[in-house]
Coordinates of N, CA, C and O in Angstrom, one line a residue:
X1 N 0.9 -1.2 0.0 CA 0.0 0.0 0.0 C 0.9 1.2 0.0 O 2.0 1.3 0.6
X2 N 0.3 2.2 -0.7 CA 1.7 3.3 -0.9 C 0.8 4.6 0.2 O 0.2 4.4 1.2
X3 N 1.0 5.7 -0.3 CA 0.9 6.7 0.8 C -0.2 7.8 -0.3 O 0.1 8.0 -1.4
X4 N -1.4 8.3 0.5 CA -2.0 8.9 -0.1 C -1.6 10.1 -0.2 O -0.8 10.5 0.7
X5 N -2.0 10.7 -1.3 CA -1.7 11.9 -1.4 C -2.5 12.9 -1.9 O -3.6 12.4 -2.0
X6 N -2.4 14.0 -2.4 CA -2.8 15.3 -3.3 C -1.7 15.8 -4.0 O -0.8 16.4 -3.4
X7 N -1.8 15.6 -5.3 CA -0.5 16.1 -5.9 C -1.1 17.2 -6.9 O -2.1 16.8 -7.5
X8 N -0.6 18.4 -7.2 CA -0.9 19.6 -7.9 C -0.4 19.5 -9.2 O 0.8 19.4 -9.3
X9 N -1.3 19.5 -10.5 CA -1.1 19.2 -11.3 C -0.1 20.1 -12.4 O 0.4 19.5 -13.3
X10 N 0.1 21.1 -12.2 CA 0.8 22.2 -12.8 C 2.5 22.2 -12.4 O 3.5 22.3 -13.1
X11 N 2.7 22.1 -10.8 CA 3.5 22.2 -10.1 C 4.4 21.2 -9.4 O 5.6 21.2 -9.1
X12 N 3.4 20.1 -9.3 CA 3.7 18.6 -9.0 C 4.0 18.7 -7.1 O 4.4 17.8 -6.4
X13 N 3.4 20.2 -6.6 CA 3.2 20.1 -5.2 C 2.7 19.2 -4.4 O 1.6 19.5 -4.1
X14 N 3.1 18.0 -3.7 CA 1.9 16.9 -3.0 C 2.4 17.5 -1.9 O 3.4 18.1 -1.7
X15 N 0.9 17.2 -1.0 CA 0.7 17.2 0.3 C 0.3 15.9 0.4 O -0.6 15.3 -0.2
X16 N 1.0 15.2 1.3 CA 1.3 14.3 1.5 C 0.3 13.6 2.9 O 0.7 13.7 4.1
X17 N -1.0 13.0 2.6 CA -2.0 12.6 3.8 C -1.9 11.6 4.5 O -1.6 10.5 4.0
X18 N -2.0 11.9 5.9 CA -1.8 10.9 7.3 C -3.0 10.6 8.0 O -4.1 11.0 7.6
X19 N -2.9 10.0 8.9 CA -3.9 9.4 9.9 C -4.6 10.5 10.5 O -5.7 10.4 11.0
X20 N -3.5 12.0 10.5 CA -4.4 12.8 11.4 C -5.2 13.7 10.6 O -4.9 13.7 9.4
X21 N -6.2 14.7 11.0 CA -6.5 15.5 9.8 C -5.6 16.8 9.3 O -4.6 16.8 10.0
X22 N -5.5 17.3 8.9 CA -4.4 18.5 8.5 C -5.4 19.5 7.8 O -6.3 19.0 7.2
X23 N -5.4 20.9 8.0 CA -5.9 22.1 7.9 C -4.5 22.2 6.7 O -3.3 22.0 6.9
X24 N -5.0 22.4 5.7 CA -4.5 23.3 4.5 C -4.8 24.7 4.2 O -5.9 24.9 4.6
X25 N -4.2 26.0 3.5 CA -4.5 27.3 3.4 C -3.4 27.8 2.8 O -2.7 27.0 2.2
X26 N -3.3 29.3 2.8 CA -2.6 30.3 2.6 C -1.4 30.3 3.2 O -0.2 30.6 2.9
X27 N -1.9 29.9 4.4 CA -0.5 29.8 5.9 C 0.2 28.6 5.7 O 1.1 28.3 6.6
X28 N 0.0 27.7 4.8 CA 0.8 26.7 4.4 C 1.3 25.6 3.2 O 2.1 24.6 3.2
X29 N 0.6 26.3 1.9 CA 1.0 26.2 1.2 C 1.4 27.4 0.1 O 1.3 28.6 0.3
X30 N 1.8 26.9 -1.2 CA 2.5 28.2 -1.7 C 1.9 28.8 -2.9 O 2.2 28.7 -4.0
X31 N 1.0 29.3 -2.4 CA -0.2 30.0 -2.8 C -0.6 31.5 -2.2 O -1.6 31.5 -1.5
X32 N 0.0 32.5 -2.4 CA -0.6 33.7 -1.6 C -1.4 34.5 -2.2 O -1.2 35.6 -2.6
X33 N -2.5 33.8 -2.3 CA -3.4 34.4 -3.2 C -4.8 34.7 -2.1 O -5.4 33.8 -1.4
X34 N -5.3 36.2 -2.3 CA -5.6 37.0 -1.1 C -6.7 35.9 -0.7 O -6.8 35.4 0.5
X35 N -7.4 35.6 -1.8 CA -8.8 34.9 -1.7 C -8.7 33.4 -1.1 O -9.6 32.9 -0.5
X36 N -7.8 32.9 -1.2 CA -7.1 32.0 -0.2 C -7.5 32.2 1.3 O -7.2 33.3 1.7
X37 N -8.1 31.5 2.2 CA -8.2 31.7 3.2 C -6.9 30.8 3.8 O -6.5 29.7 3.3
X38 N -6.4 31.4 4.8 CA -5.4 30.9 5.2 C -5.4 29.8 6.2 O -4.4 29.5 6.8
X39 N -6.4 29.3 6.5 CA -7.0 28.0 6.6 C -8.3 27.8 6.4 O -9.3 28.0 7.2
X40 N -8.2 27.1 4.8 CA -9.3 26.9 3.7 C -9.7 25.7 3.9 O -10.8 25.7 4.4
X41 N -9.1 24.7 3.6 CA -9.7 22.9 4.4 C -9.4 22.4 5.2 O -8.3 22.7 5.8
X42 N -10.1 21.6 5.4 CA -9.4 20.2 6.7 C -9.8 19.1 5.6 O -10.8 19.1 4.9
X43 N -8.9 18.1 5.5 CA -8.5 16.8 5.2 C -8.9 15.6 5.5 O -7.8 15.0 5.5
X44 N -9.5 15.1 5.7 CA -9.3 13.6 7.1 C -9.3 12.4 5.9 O -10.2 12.5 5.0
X45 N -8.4 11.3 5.9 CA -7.7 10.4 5.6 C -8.4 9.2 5.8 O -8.0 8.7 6.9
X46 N -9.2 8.6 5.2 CA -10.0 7.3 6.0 C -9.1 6.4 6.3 O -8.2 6.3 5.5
X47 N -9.2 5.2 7.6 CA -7.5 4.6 8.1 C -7.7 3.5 6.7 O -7.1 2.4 6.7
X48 N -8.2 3.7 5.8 CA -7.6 2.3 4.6 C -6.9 3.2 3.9 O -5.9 2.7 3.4
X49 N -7.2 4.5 3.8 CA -6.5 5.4 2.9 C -7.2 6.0 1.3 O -6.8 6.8 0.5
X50 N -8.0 5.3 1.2 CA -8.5 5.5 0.1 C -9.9 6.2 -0.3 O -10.5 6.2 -1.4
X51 N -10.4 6.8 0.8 CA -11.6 8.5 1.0 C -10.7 9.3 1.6 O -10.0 9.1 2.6
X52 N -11.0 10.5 0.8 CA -10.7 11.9 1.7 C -11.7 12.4 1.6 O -12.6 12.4 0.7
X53 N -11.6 13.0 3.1 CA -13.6 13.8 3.7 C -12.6 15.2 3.6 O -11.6 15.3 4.2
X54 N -13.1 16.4 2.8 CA -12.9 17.5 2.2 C -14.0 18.4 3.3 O -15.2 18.1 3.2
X55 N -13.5 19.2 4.2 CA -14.2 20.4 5.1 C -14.0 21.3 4.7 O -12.9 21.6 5.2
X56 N -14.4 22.2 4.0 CA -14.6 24.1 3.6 C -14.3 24.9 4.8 O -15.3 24.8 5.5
X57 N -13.7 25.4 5.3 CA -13.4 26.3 6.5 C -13.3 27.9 6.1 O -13.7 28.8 6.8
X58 N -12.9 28.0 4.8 CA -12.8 29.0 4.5 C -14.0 29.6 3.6 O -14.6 28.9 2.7
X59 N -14.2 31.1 3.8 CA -15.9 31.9 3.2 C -15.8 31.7 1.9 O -16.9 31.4 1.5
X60 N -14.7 31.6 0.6 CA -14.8 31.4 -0.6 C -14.8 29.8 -0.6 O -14.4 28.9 0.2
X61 N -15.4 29.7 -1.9 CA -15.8 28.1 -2.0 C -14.5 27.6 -2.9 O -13.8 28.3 -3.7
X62 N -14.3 25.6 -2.4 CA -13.6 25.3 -3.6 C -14.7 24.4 -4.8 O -15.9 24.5 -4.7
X63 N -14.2 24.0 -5.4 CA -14.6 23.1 -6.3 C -14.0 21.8 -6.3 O -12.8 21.7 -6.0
X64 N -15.0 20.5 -6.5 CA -14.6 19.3 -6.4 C -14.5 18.5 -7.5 O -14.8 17.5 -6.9
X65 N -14.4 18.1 -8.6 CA -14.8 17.2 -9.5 C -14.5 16.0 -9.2 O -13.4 15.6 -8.8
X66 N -15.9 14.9 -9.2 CA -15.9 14.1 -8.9 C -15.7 13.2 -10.3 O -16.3 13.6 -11.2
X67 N -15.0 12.1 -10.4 CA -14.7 11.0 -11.1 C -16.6 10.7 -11.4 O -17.4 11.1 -10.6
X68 N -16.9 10.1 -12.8 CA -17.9 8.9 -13.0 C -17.2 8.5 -14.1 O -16.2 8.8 -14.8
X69 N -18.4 7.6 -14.1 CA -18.2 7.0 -15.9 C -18.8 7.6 -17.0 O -18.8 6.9 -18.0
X70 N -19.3 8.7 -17.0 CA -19.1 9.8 -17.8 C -18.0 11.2 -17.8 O -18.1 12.1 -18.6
X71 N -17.3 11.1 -17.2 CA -16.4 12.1 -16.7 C -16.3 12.5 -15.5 O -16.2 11.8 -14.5
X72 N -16.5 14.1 -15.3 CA -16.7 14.6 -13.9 C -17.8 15.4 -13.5 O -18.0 16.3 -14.2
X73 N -18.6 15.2 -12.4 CA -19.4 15.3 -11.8 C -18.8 16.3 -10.8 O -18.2 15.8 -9.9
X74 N -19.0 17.9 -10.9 CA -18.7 19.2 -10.3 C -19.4 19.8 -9.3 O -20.5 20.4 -9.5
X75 N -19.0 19.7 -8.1 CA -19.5 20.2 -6.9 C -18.9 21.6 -6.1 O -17.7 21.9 -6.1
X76 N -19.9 22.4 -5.6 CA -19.3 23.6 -5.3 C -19.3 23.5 -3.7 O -20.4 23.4 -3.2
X77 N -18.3 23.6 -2.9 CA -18.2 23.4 -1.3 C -18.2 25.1 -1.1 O -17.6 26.0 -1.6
X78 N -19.3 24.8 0.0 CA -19.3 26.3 0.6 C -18.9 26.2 2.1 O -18.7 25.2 2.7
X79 N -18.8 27.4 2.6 CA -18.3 27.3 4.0 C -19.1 26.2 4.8 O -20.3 26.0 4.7
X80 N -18.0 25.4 5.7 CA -18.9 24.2 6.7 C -19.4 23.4 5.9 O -20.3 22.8 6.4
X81 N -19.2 23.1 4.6 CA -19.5 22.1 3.9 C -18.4 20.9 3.5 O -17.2 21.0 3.3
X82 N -19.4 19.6 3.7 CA -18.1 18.5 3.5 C -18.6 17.5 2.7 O -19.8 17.0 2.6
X83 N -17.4 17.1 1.9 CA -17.5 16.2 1.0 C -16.3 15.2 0.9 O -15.1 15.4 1.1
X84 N -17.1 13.8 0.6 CA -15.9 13.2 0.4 C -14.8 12.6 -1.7 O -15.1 12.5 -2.9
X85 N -13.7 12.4 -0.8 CA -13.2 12.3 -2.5 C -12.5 10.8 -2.4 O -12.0 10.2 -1.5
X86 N -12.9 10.5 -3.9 CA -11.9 9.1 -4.0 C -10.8 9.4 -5.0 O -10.5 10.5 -5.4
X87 N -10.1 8.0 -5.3 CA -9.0 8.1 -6.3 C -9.4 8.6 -7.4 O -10.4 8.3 -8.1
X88 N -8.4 9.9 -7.8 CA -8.4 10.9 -9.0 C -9.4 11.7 -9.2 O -9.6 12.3 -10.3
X89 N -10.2 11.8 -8.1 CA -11.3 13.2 -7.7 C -10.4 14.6 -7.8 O -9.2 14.7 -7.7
X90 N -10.9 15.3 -8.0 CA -10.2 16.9 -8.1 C -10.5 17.7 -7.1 O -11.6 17.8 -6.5
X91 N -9.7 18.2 -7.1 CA -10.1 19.6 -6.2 C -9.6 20.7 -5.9 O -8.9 20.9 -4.9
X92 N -10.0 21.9 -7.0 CA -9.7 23.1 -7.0 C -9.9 23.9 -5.9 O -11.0 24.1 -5.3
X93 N -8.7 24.4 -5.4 CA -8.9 25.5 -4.0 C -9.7 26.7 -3.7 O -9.9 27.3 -2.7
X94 N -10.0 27.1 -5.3 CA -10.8 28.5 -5.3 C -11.1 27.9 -6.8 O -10.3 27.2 -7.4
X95 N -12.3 28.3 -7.6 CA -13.2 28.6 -8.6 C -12.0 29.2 -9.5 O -11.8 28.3 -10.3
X96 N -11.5 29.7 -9.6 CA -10.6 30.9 -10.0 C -9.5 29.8 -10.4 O -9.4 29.7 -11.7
X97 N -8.9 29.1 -9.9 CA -7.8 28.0 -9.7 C -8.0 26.9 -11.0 O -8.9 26.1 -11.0
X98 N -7.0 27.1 -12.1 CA -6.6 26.2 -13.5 C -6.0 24.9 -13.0 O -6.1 23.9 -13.7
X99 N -5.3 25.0 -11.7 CA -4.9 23.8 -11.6 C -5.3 23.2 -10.5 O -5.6 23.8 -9.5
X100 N -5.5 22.2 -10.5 CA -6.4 21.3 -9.4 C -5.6 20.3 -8.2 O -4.7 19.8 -8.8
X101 N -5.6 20.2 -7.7 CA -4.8 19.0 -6.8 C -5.8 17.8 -7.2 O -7.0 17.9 -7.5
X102 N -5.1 16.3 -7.3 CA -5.7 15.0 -7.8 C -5.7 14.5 -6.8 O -4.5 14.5 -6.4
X103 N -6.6 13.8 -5.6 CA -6.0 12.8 -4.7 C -5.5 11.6 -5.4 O -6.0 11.2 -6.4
X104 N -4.7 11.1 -4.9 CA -4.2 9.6 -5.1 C -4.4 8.8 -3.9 O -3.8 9.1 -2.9
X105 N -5.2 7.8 -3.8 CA -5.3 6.9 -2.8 C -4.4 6.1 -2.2 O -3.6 5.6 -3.0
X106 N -4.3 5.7 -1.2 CA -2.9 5.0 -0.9 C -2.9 3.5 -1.7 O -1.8 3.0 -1.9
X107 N -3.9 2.7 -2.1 CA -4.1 1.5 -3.0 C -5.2 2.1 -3.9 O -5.9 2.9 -3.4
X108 N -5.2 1.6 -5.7 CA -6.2 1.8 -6.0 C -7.4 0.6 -5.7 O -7.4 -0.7 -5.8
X109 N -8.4 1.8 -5.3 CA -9.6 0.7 -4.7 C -10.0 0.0 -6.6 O -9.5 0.2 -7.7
X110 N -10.7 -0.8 -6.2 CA -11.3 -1.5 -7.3 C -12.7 -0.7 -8.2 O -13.5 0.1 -7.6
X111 N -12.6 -1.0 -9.4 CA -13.5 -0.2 -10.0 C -13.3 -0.3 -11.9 O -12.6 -1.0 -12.6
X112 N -14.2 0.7 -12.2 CA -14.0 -0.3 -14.2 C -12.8 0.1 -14.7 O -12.1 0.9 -14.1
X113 N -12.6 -0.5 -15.8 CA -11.3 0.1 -16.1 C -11.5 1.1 -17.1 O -10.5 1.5 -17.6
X114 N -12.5 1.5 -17.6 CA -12.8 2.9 -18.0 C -12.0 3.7 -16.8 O -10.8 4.2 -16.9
X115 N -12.9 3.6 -15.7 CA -12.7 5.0 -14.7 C -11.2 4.6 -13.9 O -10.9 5.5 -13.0
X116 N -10.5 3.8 -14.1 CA -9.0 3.6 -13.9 C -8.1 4.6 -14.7 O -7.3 5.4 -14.3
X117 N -8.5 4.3 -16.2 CA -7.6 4.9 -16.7 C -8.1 6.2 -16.7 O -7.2 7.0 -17.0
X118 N -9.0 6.7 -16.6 CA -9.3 8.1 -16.7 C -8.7 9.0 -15.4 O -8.5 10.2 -15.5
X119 N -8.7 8.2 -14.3 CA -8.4 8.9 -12.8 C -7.0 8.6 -13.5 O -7.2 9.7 -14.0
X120 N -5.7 8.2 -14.1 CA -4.5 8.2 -14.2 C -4.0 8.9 -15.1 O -2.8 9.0 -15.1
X121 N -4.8 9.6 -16.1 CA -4.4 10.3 -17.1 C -4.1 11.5 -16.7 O -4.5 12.0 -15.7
X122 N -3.4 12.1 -17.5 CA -2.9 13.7 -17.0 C -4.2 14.7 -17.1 O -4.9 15.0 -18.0
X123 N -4.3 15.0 -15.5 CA -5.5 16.2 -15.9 C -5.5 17.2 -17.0 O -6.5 17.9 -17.2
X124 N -4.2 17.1 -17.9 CA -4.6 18.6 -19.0 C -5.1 17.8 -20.0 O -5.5 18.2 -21.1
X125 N -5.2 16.7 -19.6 CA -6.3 15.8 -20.9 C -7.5 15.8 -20.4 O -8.4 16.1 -21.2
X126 N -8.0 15.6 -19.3 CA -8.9 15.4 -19.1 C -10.1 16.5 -18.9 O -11.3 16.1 -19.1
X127 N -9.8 17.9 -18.5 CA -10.5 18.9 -18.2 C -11.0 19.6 -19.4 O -10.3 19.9 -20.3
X128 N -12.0 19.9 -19.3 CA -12.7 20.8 -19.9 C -12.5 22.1 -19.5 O -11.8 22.3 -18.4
X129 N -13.0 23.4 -20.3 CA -13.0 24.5 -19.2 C -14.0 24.7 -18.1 O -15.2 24.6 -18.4
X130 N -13.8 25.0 -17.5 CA -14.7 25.3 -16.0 C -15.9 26.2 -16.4 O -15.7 27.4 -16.7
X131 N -17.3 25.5 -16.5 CA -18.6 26.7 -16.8 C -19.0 27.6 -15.7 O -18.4 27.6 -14.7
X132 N -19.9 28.3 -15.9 CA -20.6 28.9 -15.0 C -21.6 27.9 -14.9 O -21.9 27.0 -15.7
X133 N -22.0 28.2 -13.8 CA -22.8 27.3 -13.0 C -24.0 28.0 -12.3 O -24.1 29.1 -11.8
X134 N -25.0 27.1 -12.5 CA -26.0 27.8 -11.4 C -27.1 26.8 -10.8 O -27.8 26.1 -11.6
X135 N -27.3 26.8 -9.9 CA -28.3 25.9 -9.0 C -29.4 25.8 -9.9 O -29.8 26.6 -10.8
X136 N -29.8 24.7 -9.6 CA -31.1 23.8 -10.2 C -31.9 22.8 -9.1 O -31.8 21.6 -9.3
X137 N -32.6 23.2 -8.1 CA -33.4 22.4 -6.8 C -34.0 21.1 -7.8 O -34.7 20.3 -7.2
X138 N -33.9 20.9 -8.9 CA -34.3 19.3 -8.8 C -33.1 18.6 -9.8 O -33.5 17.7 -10.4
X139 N -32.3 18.9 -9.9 CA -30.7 18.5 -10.7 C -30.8 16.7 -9.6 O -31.4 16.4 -8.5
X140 N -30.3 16.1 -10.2 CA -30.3 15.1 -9.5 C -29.0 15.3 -7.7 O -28.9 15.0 -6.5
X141 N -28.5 15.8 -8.8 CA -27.3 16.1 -7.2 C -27.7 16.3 -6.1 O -27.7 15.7 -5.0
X142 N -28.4 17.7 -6.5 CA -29.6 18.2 -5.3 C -30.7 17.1 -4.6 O -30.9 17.1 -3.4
X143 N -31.2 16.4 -5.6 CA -32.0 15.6 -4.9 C -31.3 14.6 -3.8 O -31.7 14.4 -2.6
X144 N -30.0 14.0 -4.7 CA -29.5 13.5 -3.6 C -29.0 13.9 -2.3 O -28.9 13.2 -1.3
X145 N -28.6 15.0 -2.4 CA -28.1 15.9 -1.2 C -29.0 16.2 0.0 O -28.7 16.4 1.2
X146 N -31.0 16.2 -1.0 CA -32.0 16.3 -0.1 C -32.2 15.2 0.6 O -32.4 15.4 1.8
X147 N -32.3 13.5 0.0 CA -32.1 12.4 0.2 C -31.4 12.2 1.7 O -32.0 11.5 2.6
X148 N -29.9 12.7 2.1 CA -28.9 12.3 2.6 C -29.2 12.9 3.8 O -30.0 13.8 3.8
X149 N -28.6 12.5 5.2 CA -29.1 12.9 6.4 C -28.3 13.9 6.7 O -28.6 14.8 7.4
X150 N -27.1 13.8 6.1 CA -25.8 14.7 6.3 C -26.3 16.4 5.5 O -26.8 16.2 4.4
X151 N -26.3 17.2 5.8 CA -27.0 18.8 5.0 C -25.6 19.1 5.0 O -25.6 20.3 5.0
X152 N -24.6 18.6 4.9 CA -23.2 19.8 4.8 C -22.8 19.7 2.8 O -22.2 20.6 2.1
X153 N -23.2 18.8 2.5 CA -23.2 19.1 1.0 C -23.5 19.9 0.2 O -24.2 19.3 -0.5
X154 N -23.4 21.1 -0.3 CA -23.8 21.7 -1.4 C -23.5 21.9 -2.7 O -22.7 22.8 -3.0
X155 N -24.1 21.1 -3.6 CA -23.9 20.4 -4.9 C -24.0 21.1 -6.2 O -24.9 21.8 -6.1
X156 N -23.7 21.2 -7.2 CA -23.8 22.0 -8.0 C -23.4 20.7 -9.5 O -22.3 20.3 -9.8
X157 N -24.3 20.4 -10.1 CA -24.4 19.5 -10.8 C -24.1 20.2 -12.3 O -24.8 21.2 -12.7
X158 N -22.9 19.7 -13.1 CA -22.9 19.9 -14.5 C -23.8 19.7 -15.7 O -23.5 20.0 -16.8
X159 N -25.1 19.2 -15.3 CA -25.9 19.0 -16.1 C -26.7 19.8 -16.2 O -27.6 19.7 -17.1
X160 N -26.5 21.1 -15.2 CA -27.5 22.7 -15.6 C -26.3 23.4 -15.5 O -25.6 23.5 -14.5
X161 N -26.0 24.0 -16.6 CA -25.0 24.6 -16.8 C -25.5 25.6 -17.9 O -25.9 25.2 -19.0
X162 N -25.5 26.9 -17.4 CA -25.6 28.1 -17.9 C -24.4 28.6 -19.2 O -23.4 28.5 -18.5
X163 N -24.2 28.8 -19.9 CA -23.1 29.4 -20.7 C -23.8 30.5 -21.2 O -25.0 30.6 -21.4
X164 N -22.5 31.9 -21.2 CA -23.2 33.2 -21.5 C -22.7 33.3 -22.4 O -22.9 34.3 -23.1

């Protein structure tokens, strides 16, 4: 089993994930960018290694792209909101942000080999550009988000997607 990680796709920056949770920001990585809150997430590491639970701490939101077998499935974390990520999930630290951090799981869990090879490919193949976005109360996302007992999710589904 190797060592999970988040590695920045532009930069090749990993933050390297442990057993405990770790607060990420401005105050710690190398990013001084105002909108940056200088402690923007918390991390927590599931002990197999292969979920990270993503906490918003900071007032500007990040972005998540979730893996499917259509591509990625785009979520918007707002403050006190939590989500979790699997192998080759994304996650942009601010909206604004071209480059994403990838988690890497410490094993890859099992799954199609569609969505293998696509979590392993270099994100500048894989990304589209980033749309505007706007809430839709019966998107499926939302439904599921209404579904779930947990309310810290707020979802933002690519299938209502505004273009100006």
């Amino acid at each position: 089993i190797g060592m999970a990680c988040l590695r920045d796709a532009s930069t090749d920056h990993i933050i390297h994930l442990i057993d405990q949770p770790i607060t990420i920001g401005r105050s710690n990585l190398p990013c001084p960018h105002s909108k940056l809150s200088r402690e923007h997430v918390t991390l927590s590491l599931s002990t197999d290694g292969n979920l990270l639970m993503v906490k918003q701490l900071g007032i500007n939101p990040s972005i998540i792209k979730k893996m499917n077998e259509g591509g990625f499935e785009e979520f918007v974390l707002k403050k006190d909101a939590t989500i979790e990520m699997n192998h080759g999930d994304l996650l942009f630290l601010l909206p604004i942000f071209e480059s994403p951090y990838r988690f890497e799981a410490a094993s890859m869990p099992p799954s199609s080999p569609k969505k293998r090879a696509a979590a392993d490919m270099p994100i500048s193949e894989e990304l589209p550009p980033m749309p505007l976005l706007m809430d839709h109360p019966e998107s499926p996302t939302m439904r599921r988000i209404r579904q779930k007992s947990t309310p810290v999710l707020q979802g933002r589904s690519k299938q209502f997607v505004s273009q100006i």
